[in-house]
PDB file of C-alpha atoms in Angstrom:
ATOM      1  CA  UNK F 802       0.000   0.000   0.000  1.00  0.00           C
ATOM      2  CA  UNK F 803       1.346   3.374  -0.988  1.00  0.00           C
ATOM      3  CA  UNK F 804       0.705   6.097   1.558  1.00  0.00           C
ATOM      4  CA  UNK F 805      -1.801   7.914  -0.639  1.00  0.00           C
ATOM      5  CA  UNK F 806      -3.914   4.737  -0.596  1.00  0.00           C
ATOM      6  CA  UNK F 807      -3.858   4.470   3.184  1.00  0.00           C
ATOM      7  CA  UNK F 808      -6.407   5.503   5.780  1.00  0.00           C
ATOM      8  CA  UNK F 809      -4.582   5.693   9.095  1.00  0.00           C
ATOM      9  CA  UNK F 810      -5.950   5.818  12.631  1.00  0.00           C
ATOM     10  CA  UNK F 811      -3.483   7.238  15.170  1.00  0.00           C
ATOM     11  CA  UNK F 812      -4.698   6.735  18.713  1.00  0.00           C
ATOM     12  CA  UNK F 813      -3.788   9.434  21.181  1.00  0.00           C
ATOM     13  CA  UNK F 814      -2.973  11.549  18.149  1.00  0.00           C
ATOM     14  CA  UNK F 815      -3.837  15.011  19.405  1.00  0.00           C
ATOM     15  CA  UNK F 816      -0.598  15.903  21.113  1.00  0.00           C
ATOM     16  CA  UNK F 817       2.965  14.867  21.870  1.00  0.00           C
ATOM     17  CA  UNK F 818       4.281  11.862  19.985  1.00  0.00           C
ATOM     18  CA  UNK F 819       0.806  11.241  18.565  1.00  0.00           C
ATOM     19  CA  UNK F 820       0.799  14.617  16.846  1.00  0.00           C
ATOM     20  CA  UNK F 821       4.220  13.892  15.339  1.00  0.00           C
ATOM     21  CA  UNK F 822       2.889  10.577  14.006  1.00  0.00           C
ATOM     22  CA  UNK F 823      -0.145  12.288  12.495  1.00  0.00           C
ATOM     23  CA  UNK F 824       2.024  14.900  10.779  1.00  0.00           C
ATOM     24  CA  UNK F 825       4.364  12.214   9.445  1.00  0.00           C
ATOM     25  CA  UNK F 826       1.579  10.180   7.816  1.00  0.00           C
ATOM     26  CA  UNK F 827      -0.251  13.229   6.498  1.00  0.00           C
ATOM     27  CA  UNK F 828       3.028  14.519   5.092  1.00  0.00           C
ATOM     28  CA  UNK F 829       3.298  11.346   3.012  1.00  0.00           C
ATOM     29  CA  UNK F 830      -0.178  11.825   1.575  1.00  0.00           C
ATOM     30  CA  UNK F 831      -2.160   9.448   3.785  1.00  0.00           C
ATOM     31  CA  UNK F 832      -5.608  10.241   5.079  1.00  0.00           C
ATOM     32  CA  UNK F 833      -5.460  10.307   8.866  1.00  0.00           C
ATOM     33  CA  UNK F 834      -7.946  10.031  11.702  1.00  0.00           C
ATOM     34  CA  UNK F 835      -6.753  11.619  14.930  1.00  0.00           C
ATOM     35  CA  UNK F 836      -8.197   9.689  17.853  1.00  0.00           C
ATOM     36  CA  UNK F 837      -8.292  11.643  21.099  1.00  0.00           C
ATOM     37  CA  UNK F 838      -9.786  11.176  24.564  1.00  0.00           C
ATOM     38  CA  UNK F 839      -9.426  14.532  26.289  1.00  0.00           C
ATOM     39  CA  UNK F 840      -7.312  16.638  23.929  1.00  0.00           C
ATOM     40  CA  UNK F 841     -10.152  17.956  21.789  1.00  0.00           C
ATOM     41  CA  UNK F 842      -8.707  21.429  21.327  1.00  0.00           C
ATOM     42  CA  UNK F 843      -5.264  20.174  20.279  1.00  0.00           C
ATOM     43  CA  UNK F 844      -6.674  17.436  18.019  1.00  0.00           C
ATOM     44  CA  UNK F 845      -9.069  19.741  16.203  1.00  0.00           C
ATOM     45  CA  UNK F 846      -6.370  22.388  15.783  1.00  0.00           C
ATOM     46  CA  UNK F 847      -4.025  19.791  14.289  1.00  0.00           C
ATOM     47  CA  UNK F 848      -6.710  18.548  11.907  1.00  0.00           C
ATOM     48  CA  UNK F 849      -7.422  22.128  10.850  1.00  0.00           C
ATOM     49  CA  UNK F 850      -3.734  22.714  10.222  1.00  0.00           C
ATOM     50  CA  UNK F 851      -3.351  19.631   8.013  1.00  0.00           C
ATOM     51  CA  UNK F 852      -6.447  20.055   5.856  1.00  0.00           C
ATOM     52  CA  UNK F 853      -9.276  17.915   4.530  1.00  0.00           C
ATOM     53  CA  UNK F 854      -7.263  14.693   4.553  1.00  0.00           C
ATOM     54  CA  UNK F 855      -7.238  14.698   8.378  1.00  0.00           C
ATOM     55  CA  UNK F 856     -10.123  14.547  10.853  1.00  0.00           C
ATOM     56  CA  UNK F 857     -10.280  14.415  14.654  1.00  0.00           C
ATOM     57  CA  UNK F 858     -12.628  11.948  16.383  1.00  0.00           C
ATOM     58  CA  UNK F 859     -13.145  11.453  20.107  1.00  0.00           C
ATOM     59  CA  UNK F 860     -12.904   7.856  21.351  1.00  0.00           C
ATOM     60  CA  UNK F 861     -11.586   6.200  24.499  1.00  0.00           C
ATOM     61  CA  UNK F 862      -9.703   3.145  23.217  1.00  0.00           C
ATOM     62  CA  UNK F 863     -10.496   1.194  26.391  1.00  0.00           C
ATOM     63  CA  UNK F 864     -14.202   1.293  25.411  1.00  0.00           C
ATOM     64  CA  UNK F 865     -14.893  -1.110  22.523  1.00  0.00           C
ATOM     65  CA  UNK F 866     -18.146   0.604  21.533  1.00  0.00           C
ATOM     66  CA  UNK F 867     -16.353   3.933  21.155  1.00  0.00           C
ATOM     67  CA  UNK F 868     -13.607   2.286  19.098  1.00  0.00           C
ATOM     68  CA  UNK F 869     -16.163   0.675  16.776  1.00  0.00           C
ATOM     69  CA  UNK F 870     -17.797   4.074  16.328  1.00  0.00           C
ATOM     70  CA  UNK F 871     -14.401   5.623  15.579  1.00  0.00           C
ATOM     71  CA  UNK F 872     -13.749   3.158  12.766  1.00  0.00           C
ATOM     72  CA  UNK F 873     -17.266   3.546  11.387  1.00  0.00           C
ATOM     73  CA  UNK F 874     -16.815   7.325  11.310  1.00  0.00           C
ATOM     74  CA  UNK F 875     -13.480   6.951   9.513  1.00  0.00           C
ATOM     75  CA  UNK F 876     -15.016   4.748   6.837  1.00  0.00           C
ATOM     76  CA  UNK F 877     -18.036   6.996   6.394  1.00  0.00           C
ATOM     77  CA  UNK F 878     -15.897  10.108   6.066  1.00  0.00           C
ATOM     78  CA  UNK F 879     -13.336   8.706   3.596  1.00  0.00           C
ATOM     79  CA  UNK F 880     -15.320   5.934   1.890  1.00  0.00           C
ATOM     80  CA  UNK F 881     -12.809   3.172   2.541  1.00  0.00           C
ATOM     81  CA  UNK F 882     -11.866   0.832   5.386  1.00  0.00           C
ATOM     82  CA  UNK F 883      -9.038   1.765   7.714  1.00  0.00           C
ATOM     83  CA  UNK F 884      -5.818   0.297   6.321  1.00  0.00           C
ATOM     84  CA  UNK F 885      -3.377   1.249   9.055  1.00  0.00           C
ATOM     85  CA  UNK F 886      -3.566   1.530  12.839  1.00  0.00           C
ATOM     86  CA  UNK F 887      -0.926   3.160  15.032  1.00  0.00           C
ATOM     87  CA  UNK F 888      -1.517   2.301  18.683  1.00  0.00           C
ATOM     88  CA  UNK F 889      -0.001   5.261  20.476  1.00  0.00           C
ATOM     89  CA  UNK F 890      -2.634   6.033  23.138  1.00  0.00           C
ATOM     90  CA  UNK F 891      -1.222   6.008  26.652  1.00  0.00           C
ATOM     91  CA  UNK F 892      -2.967   5.849  29.991  1.00  0.00           C
ATOM     92  CA  UNK F 893      -2.181   8.887  32.120  1.00  0.00           C
ATOM     93  CA  UNK F 894       1.529   8.789  32.933  1.00  0.00           C
ATOM     94  CA  UNK F 895       4.408  11.195  33.517  1.00  0.00           C
ATOM     95  CA  UNK F 896       8.039  10.216  33.052  1.00  0.00           C
ATOM     96  CA  UNK F 897       9.455  11.628  36.264  1.00  0.00           C
ATOM     97  CA  UNK F 898      11.714   9.126  37.975  1.00  0.00           C
ATOM     98  CA  UNK F 899      11.738  11.073  41.215  1.00  0.00           C
ATOM     99  CA  UNK F 900       7.971  10.752  41.499  1.00  0.00           C
ATOM    100  CA  UNK F 901       7.566   7.154  40.312  1.00  0.00           C
ATOM    101  CA  UNK F 902       5.883   4.505  42.409  1.00  0.00           C
ATOM    102  CA  UNK F 903       8.543   2.259  43.888  1.00  0.00           C
ATOM    103  CA  UNK F 904       8.433  -1.499  44.365  1.00  0.00           C
ATOM    104  CA  UNK F 905       7.348  -1.414  47.983  1.00  0.00           C
ATOM    105  CA  UNK F 906       4.455   0.982  47.378  1.00  0.00           C
ATOM    106  CA  UNK F 907       3.131   0.499  43.852  1.00  0.00           C
ATOM    107  CA  UNK F 908      -0.422  -0.827  43.648  1.00  0.00           C
ATOM    108  CA  UNK F 909      -2.031  -3.308  41.301  1.00  0.00           C
ATOM    109  CA  UNK F 910      -4.412  -0.541  40.297  1.00  0.00           C
ATOM    110  CA  UNK F 911      -1.493   1.319  38.724  1.00  0.00           C
ATOM    111  CA  UNK F 912      -0.555  -1.771  36.722  1.00  0.00           C
ATOM    112  CA  UNK F 913      -4.167  -2.343  35.698  1.00  0.00           C
ATOM    113  CA  UNK F 914      -4.498   1.224  34.439  1.00  0.00           C
ATOM    114  CA  UNK F 915      -1.458   0.841  32.181  1.00  0.00           C
ATOM    115  CA  UNK F 916      -2.625  -2.549  30.883  1.00  0.00           C
ATOM    116  CA  UNK F 917      -6.020  -1.035  30.085  1.00  0.00           C
ATOM    117  CA  UNK F 918      -4.460   1.722  28.008  1.00  0.00           C
ATOM    118  CA  UNK F 919      -1.697  -0.208  26.263  1.00  0.00           C
ATOM    119  CA  UNK F 920      -3.026  -3.743  25.849  1.00  0.00           C
ATOM    120  CA  UNK F 921      -6.804  -3.489  25.994  1.00  0.00           C
ATOM    121  CA  UNK F 922      -6.749  -0.401  23.775  1.00  0.00           C
ATOM    122  CA  UNK F 923      -4.564  -2.105  21.150  1.00  0.00           C
ATOM    123  CA  UNK F 924      -6.743  -5.215  21.203  1.00  0.00           C
ATOM    124  CA  UNK F 925      -9.854  -3.108  20.622  1.00  0.00           C
ATOM    125  CA  UNK F 926      -8.383  -1.226  17.675  1.00  0.00           C
ATOM    126  CA  UNK F 927      -7.019  -4.399  16.089  1.00  0.00           C
ATOM    127  CA  UNK F 928     -10.376  -6.130  16.366  1.00  0.00           C
ATOM    128  CA  UNK F 929     -12.236  -3.105  15.008  1.00  0.00           C
ATOM    129  CA  UNK F 930      -9.823  -2.873  12.060  1.00  0.00           C
ATOM    130  CA  UNK F 931      -9.896  -6.560  11.107  1.00  0.00           C
ATOM    131  CA  UNK F 932     -13.090  -6.697   9.014  1.00  0.00           C
ATOM    132  CA  UNK F 933     -11.969  -3.826   6.787  1.00  0.00           C
ATOM    133  CA  UNK F 934      -8.403  -5.085   6.491  1.00  0.00           C
ATOM    134  CA  UNK F 935      -9.641  -8.539   5.546  1.00  0.00           C
ATOM    135  CA  UNK F 936     -11.936  -6.933   2.982  1.00  0.00           C
ATOM    136  CA  UNK F 937      -8.913  -5.215   1.459  1.00  0.00           C
ATOM    137  CA  UNK F 938      -6.648  -8.242   1.795  1.00  0.00           C
ATOM    138  CA  UNK F 939      -3.988  -6.216   3.597  1.00  0.00           C
ATOM    139  CA  UNK F 940      -3.376  -4.072   6.643  1.00  0.00           C
ATOM    140  CA  UNK F 941      -0.745  -2.549   8.891  1.00  0.00           C
ATOM    141  CA  UNK F 942      -0.765  -2.371  12.682  1.00  0.00           C
ATOM    142  CA  UNK F 943       2.054  -0.462  14.373  1.00  0.00           C
ATOM    143  CA  UNK F 944       2.295  -0.517  18.162  1.00  0.00           C
ATOM    144  CA  UNK F 945       4.282   2.008  20.186  1.00  0.00           C
ATOM    145  CA  UNK F 946       6.553   0.385  22.747  1.00  0.00           C
ATOM    146  CA  UNK F 947       9.498   1.288  24.964  1.00  0.00           C
ATOM    147  CA  UNK F 948      13.135   0.325  25.398  1.00  0.00           C
ATOM    148  CA  UNK F 949      12.693   0.273  29.170  1.00  0.00           C
ATOM    149  CA  UNK F 950      12.043  -3.451  29.381  1.00  0.00           C
ATOM    150  CA  UNK F 951      15.449  -3.993  27.753  1.00  0.00           C
ATOM    151  CA  UNK F 952      17.203  -1.198  29.613  1.00  0.00           C
ATOM    152  CA  UNK F 953      15.246  -0.196  32.751  1.00  0.00           C
ATOM    153  CA  UNK F 954      17.324   2.874  33.560  1.00  0.00           C
ATOM    154  CA  UNK F 955      14.316   4.022  35.574  1.00  0.00           C
ATOM    155  CA  UNK F 956      12.053   1.162  36.726  1.00  0.00           C
ATOM    156  CA  UNK F 957       8.625   2.444  35.824  1.00  0.00           C
ATOM    157  CA  UNK F 958       7.155  -0.887  36.874  1.00  0.00           C
ATOM    158  CA  UNK F 959       3.571  -0.483  35.678  1.00  0.00           C
ATOM    159  CA  UNK F 960       4.270   1.279  32.375  1.00  0.00           C
ATOM    160  CA  UNK F 961       7.097  -1.073  31.408  1.00  0.00           C
ATOM    161  CA  UNK F 962       5.169  -4.245  32.231  1.00  0.00           C
ATOM    162  CA  UNK F 963       2.243  -3.096  30.100  1.00  0.00           C
ATOM    163  CA  UNK F 964       4.478  -2.308  27.131  1.00  0.00           C
ATOM    164  CA  UNK F 965       6.200  -5.688  27.477  1.00  0.00           C
ATOM    165  CA  UNK F 966       2.771  -7.318  27.300  1.00  0.00           C
ATOM    166  CA  UNK F 967       2.023  -5.225  24.216  1.00  0.00           C
ATOM    167  CA  UNK F 968       5.141  -6.638  22.546  1.00  0.00           C
ATOM    168  CA  UNK F 969       3.855 -10.146  23.240  1.00  0.00           C
ATOM    169  CA  UNK F 970       0.496  -9.189  21.737  1.00  0.00           C
ATOM    170  CA  UNK F 971       2.329  -7.731  18.730  1.00  0.00           C
ATOM    171  CA  UNK F 972       3.985 -11.060  18.041  1.00  0.00           C
ATOM    172  CA  UNK F 973       0.958 -13.269  18.624  1.00  0.00           C
ATOM    173  CA  UNK F 974      -1.217 -11.045  16.435  1.00  0.00           C
ATOM    174  CA  UNK F 975       1.459 -11.109  13.740  1.00  0.00           C
ATOM    175  CA  UNK F 976       1.380 -14.922  13.731  1.00  0.00           C
ATOM    176  CA  UNK F 977      -2.424 -15.018  13.715  1.00  0.00           C
ATOM    177  CA  UNK F 978      -3.063 -12.334  11.097  1.00  0.00           C
ATOM    178  CA  UNK F 979      -0.206 -12.948   8.670  1.00  0.00           C
ATOM    179  CA  UNK F 980      -2.324 -15.187   6.416  1.00  0.00           C
ATOM    180  CA  UNK F 981      -4.723 -12.242   5.992  1.00  0.00           C
ATOM    181  CA  UNK F 982      -1.928 -10.044   4.648  1.00  0.00           C
ATOM    182  CA  UNK F 983      -1.849  -7.999   7.863  1.00  0.00           C
ATOM    183  CA  UNK F 984       1.501  -7.116   9.429  1.00  0.00           C
ATOM    184  CA  UNK F 985       1.883  -6.219  13.100  1.00  0.00           C
ATOM    185  CA  UNK F 986       5.061  -4.566  14.368  1.00  0.00           C
ATOM    186  CA  UNK F 987       6.297  -2.399  17.217  1.00  0.00           C
ATOM    187  CA  UNK F 988       8.457   0.713  17.354  1.00  0.00           C
ATOM    188  CA  UNK F 989      10.080   1.154  20.761  1.00  0.00           C
ATOM    189  CA  UNK F 990      11.506   4.465  21.802  1.00  0.00           C
ATOM    190  CA  UNK F 991      13.445   5.664  24.738  1.00  0.00           C
ATOM    191  CA  UNK F 992      12.952   9.042  26.299  1.00  0.00           C
ATOM    192  CA  UNK F 993      11.912  11.502  23.584  1.00  0.00           C
ATOM    193  CA  UNK F 994      12.827  15.189  23.537  1.00  0.00           C
ATOM    194  CA  UNK F 995      10.193  16.354  24.178  1.00  0.00           C
ATOM    195  CA  UNK F 996       6.590  15.177  24.574  1.00  0.00           C
ATOM    196  CA  UNK F 997       3.893  16.009  27.086  1.00  0.00           C
ATOM    197  CA  UNK F 998       4.747  12.829  28.986  1.00  0.00           C
ATOM    198  CA  UNK F 999       8.487  13.593  29.114  1.00  0.00           C
ATOM    199  CA  UNK F1000       8.061  17.263  30.006  1.00  0.00           C
ATOM    200  CA  UNK F1001       8.430  16.355  33.695  1.00  0.00           C
ATOM    201  CA  UNK F1002      11.813  14.722  33.097  1.00  0.00           C
ATOM    202  CA  UNK F1003      14.728  16.649  34.650  1.00  0.00           C
ATOM    203  CA  UNK F1004      17.206  18.069  32.147  1.00  0.00           C
ATOM    204  CA  UNK F1005      20.007  16.093  33.794  1.00  0.00           C
ATOM    205  CA  UNK F1006      18.295  12.857  32.741  1.00  0.00           C
ATOM    206  CA  UNK F1007      18.151  13.967  29.101  1.00  0.00           C
ATOM    207  CA  UNK F1008      21.855  14.834  29.283  1.00  0.00           C
ATOM    208  CA  UNK F1009      22.789  11.485  30.852  1.00  0.00           C
ATOM    209  CA  UNK F1010      20.908   9.522  28.202  1.00  0.00           C
ATOM    210  CA  UNK F1011      22.408  11.560  25.368  1.00  0.00           C
ATOM    211  CA  UNK F1012      25.907  10.954  26.720  1.00  0.00           C
ATOM    212  CA  UNK F1013      25.381   7.182  26.620  1.00  0.00           C
ATOM    213  CA  UNK F1014      24.058   6.915  23.058  1.00  0.00           C
ATOM    214  CA  UNK F1015      26.336   6.500  20.022  1.00  0.00           C
ATOM    215  CA  UNK F1016      24.618   9.539  18.466  1.00  0.00           C
ATOM    216  CA  UNK F1017      25.172  11.585  21.657  1.00  0.00           C
ATOM    217  CA  UNK F1018      21.658  12.976  21.598  1.00  0.00           C
ATOM    218  CA  UNK F1019      18.090  12.162  22.540  1.00  0.00           C
ATOM    219  CA  UNK F1020      15.695  11.060  19.775  1.00  0.00           C
ATOM    220  CA  UNK F1021      12.902  13.443  18.775  1.00  0.00           C
ATOM    221  CA  UNK F1022       9.239  12.507  18.235  1.00  0.00           C
ATOM    222  CA  UNK F1023       9.693  13.240  14.527  1.00  0.00           C
ATOM    223  CA  UNK F1024      12.573  10.761  14.257  1.00  0.00           C
ATOM    224  CA  UNK F1025      10.509   8.138  16.040  1.00  0.00           C
ATOM    225  CA  UNK F1026       7.625   8.759  13.639  1.00  0.00           C
ATOM    226  CA  UNK F1027       9.912   8.058  10.681  1.00  0.00           C
ATOM    227  CA  UNK F1028      10.302   4.470  11.920  1.00  0.00           C
ATOM    228  CA  UNK F1029       6.547   4.061  12.177  1.00  0.00           C
ATOM    229  CA  UNK F1030       6.299   5.159   8.551  1.00  0.00           C
ATOM    230  CA  UNK F1031       8.641   2.333   7.569  1.00  0.00           C
ATOM    231  CA  UNK F1032       6.382  -0.319   9.109  1.00  0.00           C
ATOM    232  CA  UNK F1033       3.392   1.141   7.247  1.00  0.00           C
ATOM    233  CA  UNK F1034       5.235   1.468   3.942  1.00  0.00           C
ATOM    234  CA  UNK F1035       5.495  -0.920   0.975  1.00  0.00           C
ATOM    235  CA  UNK F1036       9.152  -1.506   1.903  1.00  0.00           C
ATOM    236  CA  UNK F1037       8.140  -3.442   5.046  1.00  0.00           C
ATOM    237  CA  UNK F1038       5.769  -5.804   3.253  1.00  0.00           C
ATOM    238  CA  UNK F1039       7.777  -8.875   4.357  1.00  0.00           C
ATOM    239  CA  UNK F1040       8.351  -7.672   7.931  1.00  0.00           C
ATOM    240  CA  UNK F1041       6.037  -8.658  10.773  1.00  0.00           C
ATOM    241  CA  UNK F1042       6.240  -9.503  14.456  1.00  0.00           C
ATOM    242  CA  UNK F1043       9.285  -7.256  14.886  1.00  0.00           C
ATOM    243  CA  UNK F1044      10.309  -4.689  17.476  1.00  0.00           C
ATOM    244  CA  UNK F1045      12.462  -1.827  16.175  1.00  0.00           C
ATOM    245  CA  UNK F1046      14.208   0.135  18.918  1.00  0.00           C
ATOM    246  CA  UNK F1047      14.642   3.799  18.012  1.00  0.00           C
ATOM    247  CA  UNK F1048      16.686   5.389  20.783  1.00  0.00           C
ATOM    248  CA  UNK F1049      19.890   6.635  19.196  1.00  0.00           C
ATOM    249  CA  UNK F1050      21.618   3.302  19.828  1.00  0.00           C
ATOM    250  CA  UNK F1051      21.267   3.245  23.616  1.00  0.00           C
ATOM    251  CA  UNK F1052      19.894  -0.297  23.362  1.00  0.00           C
ATOM    252  CA  UNK F1053      21.724  -2.204  20.659  1.00  0.00           C
ATOM    253  CA  UNK F1054      20.970  -5.881  21.114  1.00  0.00           C
TER     254      UNK F1054
END
């Protein structure tokens, strides 16, 4: 699928990394649906900036009925099934190591909240996309992960466990959906400079990470989005079940 043939849903697309993903796909000529939960103002402003090929639709990805309505709206607006899903939506979280919940105090409720956002949300969007992708005989699902389960420089226990589970779901979905022509892959970033979620990160942490990467800098949301484009592009047609780490080389195994 060339990008100008794609209809892309980006969950959590109104701000931060999501907005960078939306701009990247729209910049390649794709039609894009910005899913948002609370960021109506930002999502609608972004859609207005990018023109008629982009719309903003409110849907909580943890609610299957809202996700089904999101996909129905996308098809009605553009006259074609969704071809590509980017699962970027994140349960409320701030990357501030000083304020994280530590092992002796973290609650199961914190874990459950992250699993709801990362795993349940991705399952809902995949299931909602399947009928249309099967109709087309092809599809792309790109999940947003993290390098923290390979390099837990700060042990965000709940967030990291949920993203590790999402990687497992990525691989099992890839095995299940491959015969339908649907690829499922993950792009895993480290700390990005800068998103809403990383705005609470002390500058010293950015500097320490940059010093330990071969590129000597922290990856930007736009650079991360480039990798997501690869997994949605014709050049990745034989790639599925993979996890591409985009962190400037901090994790290299």
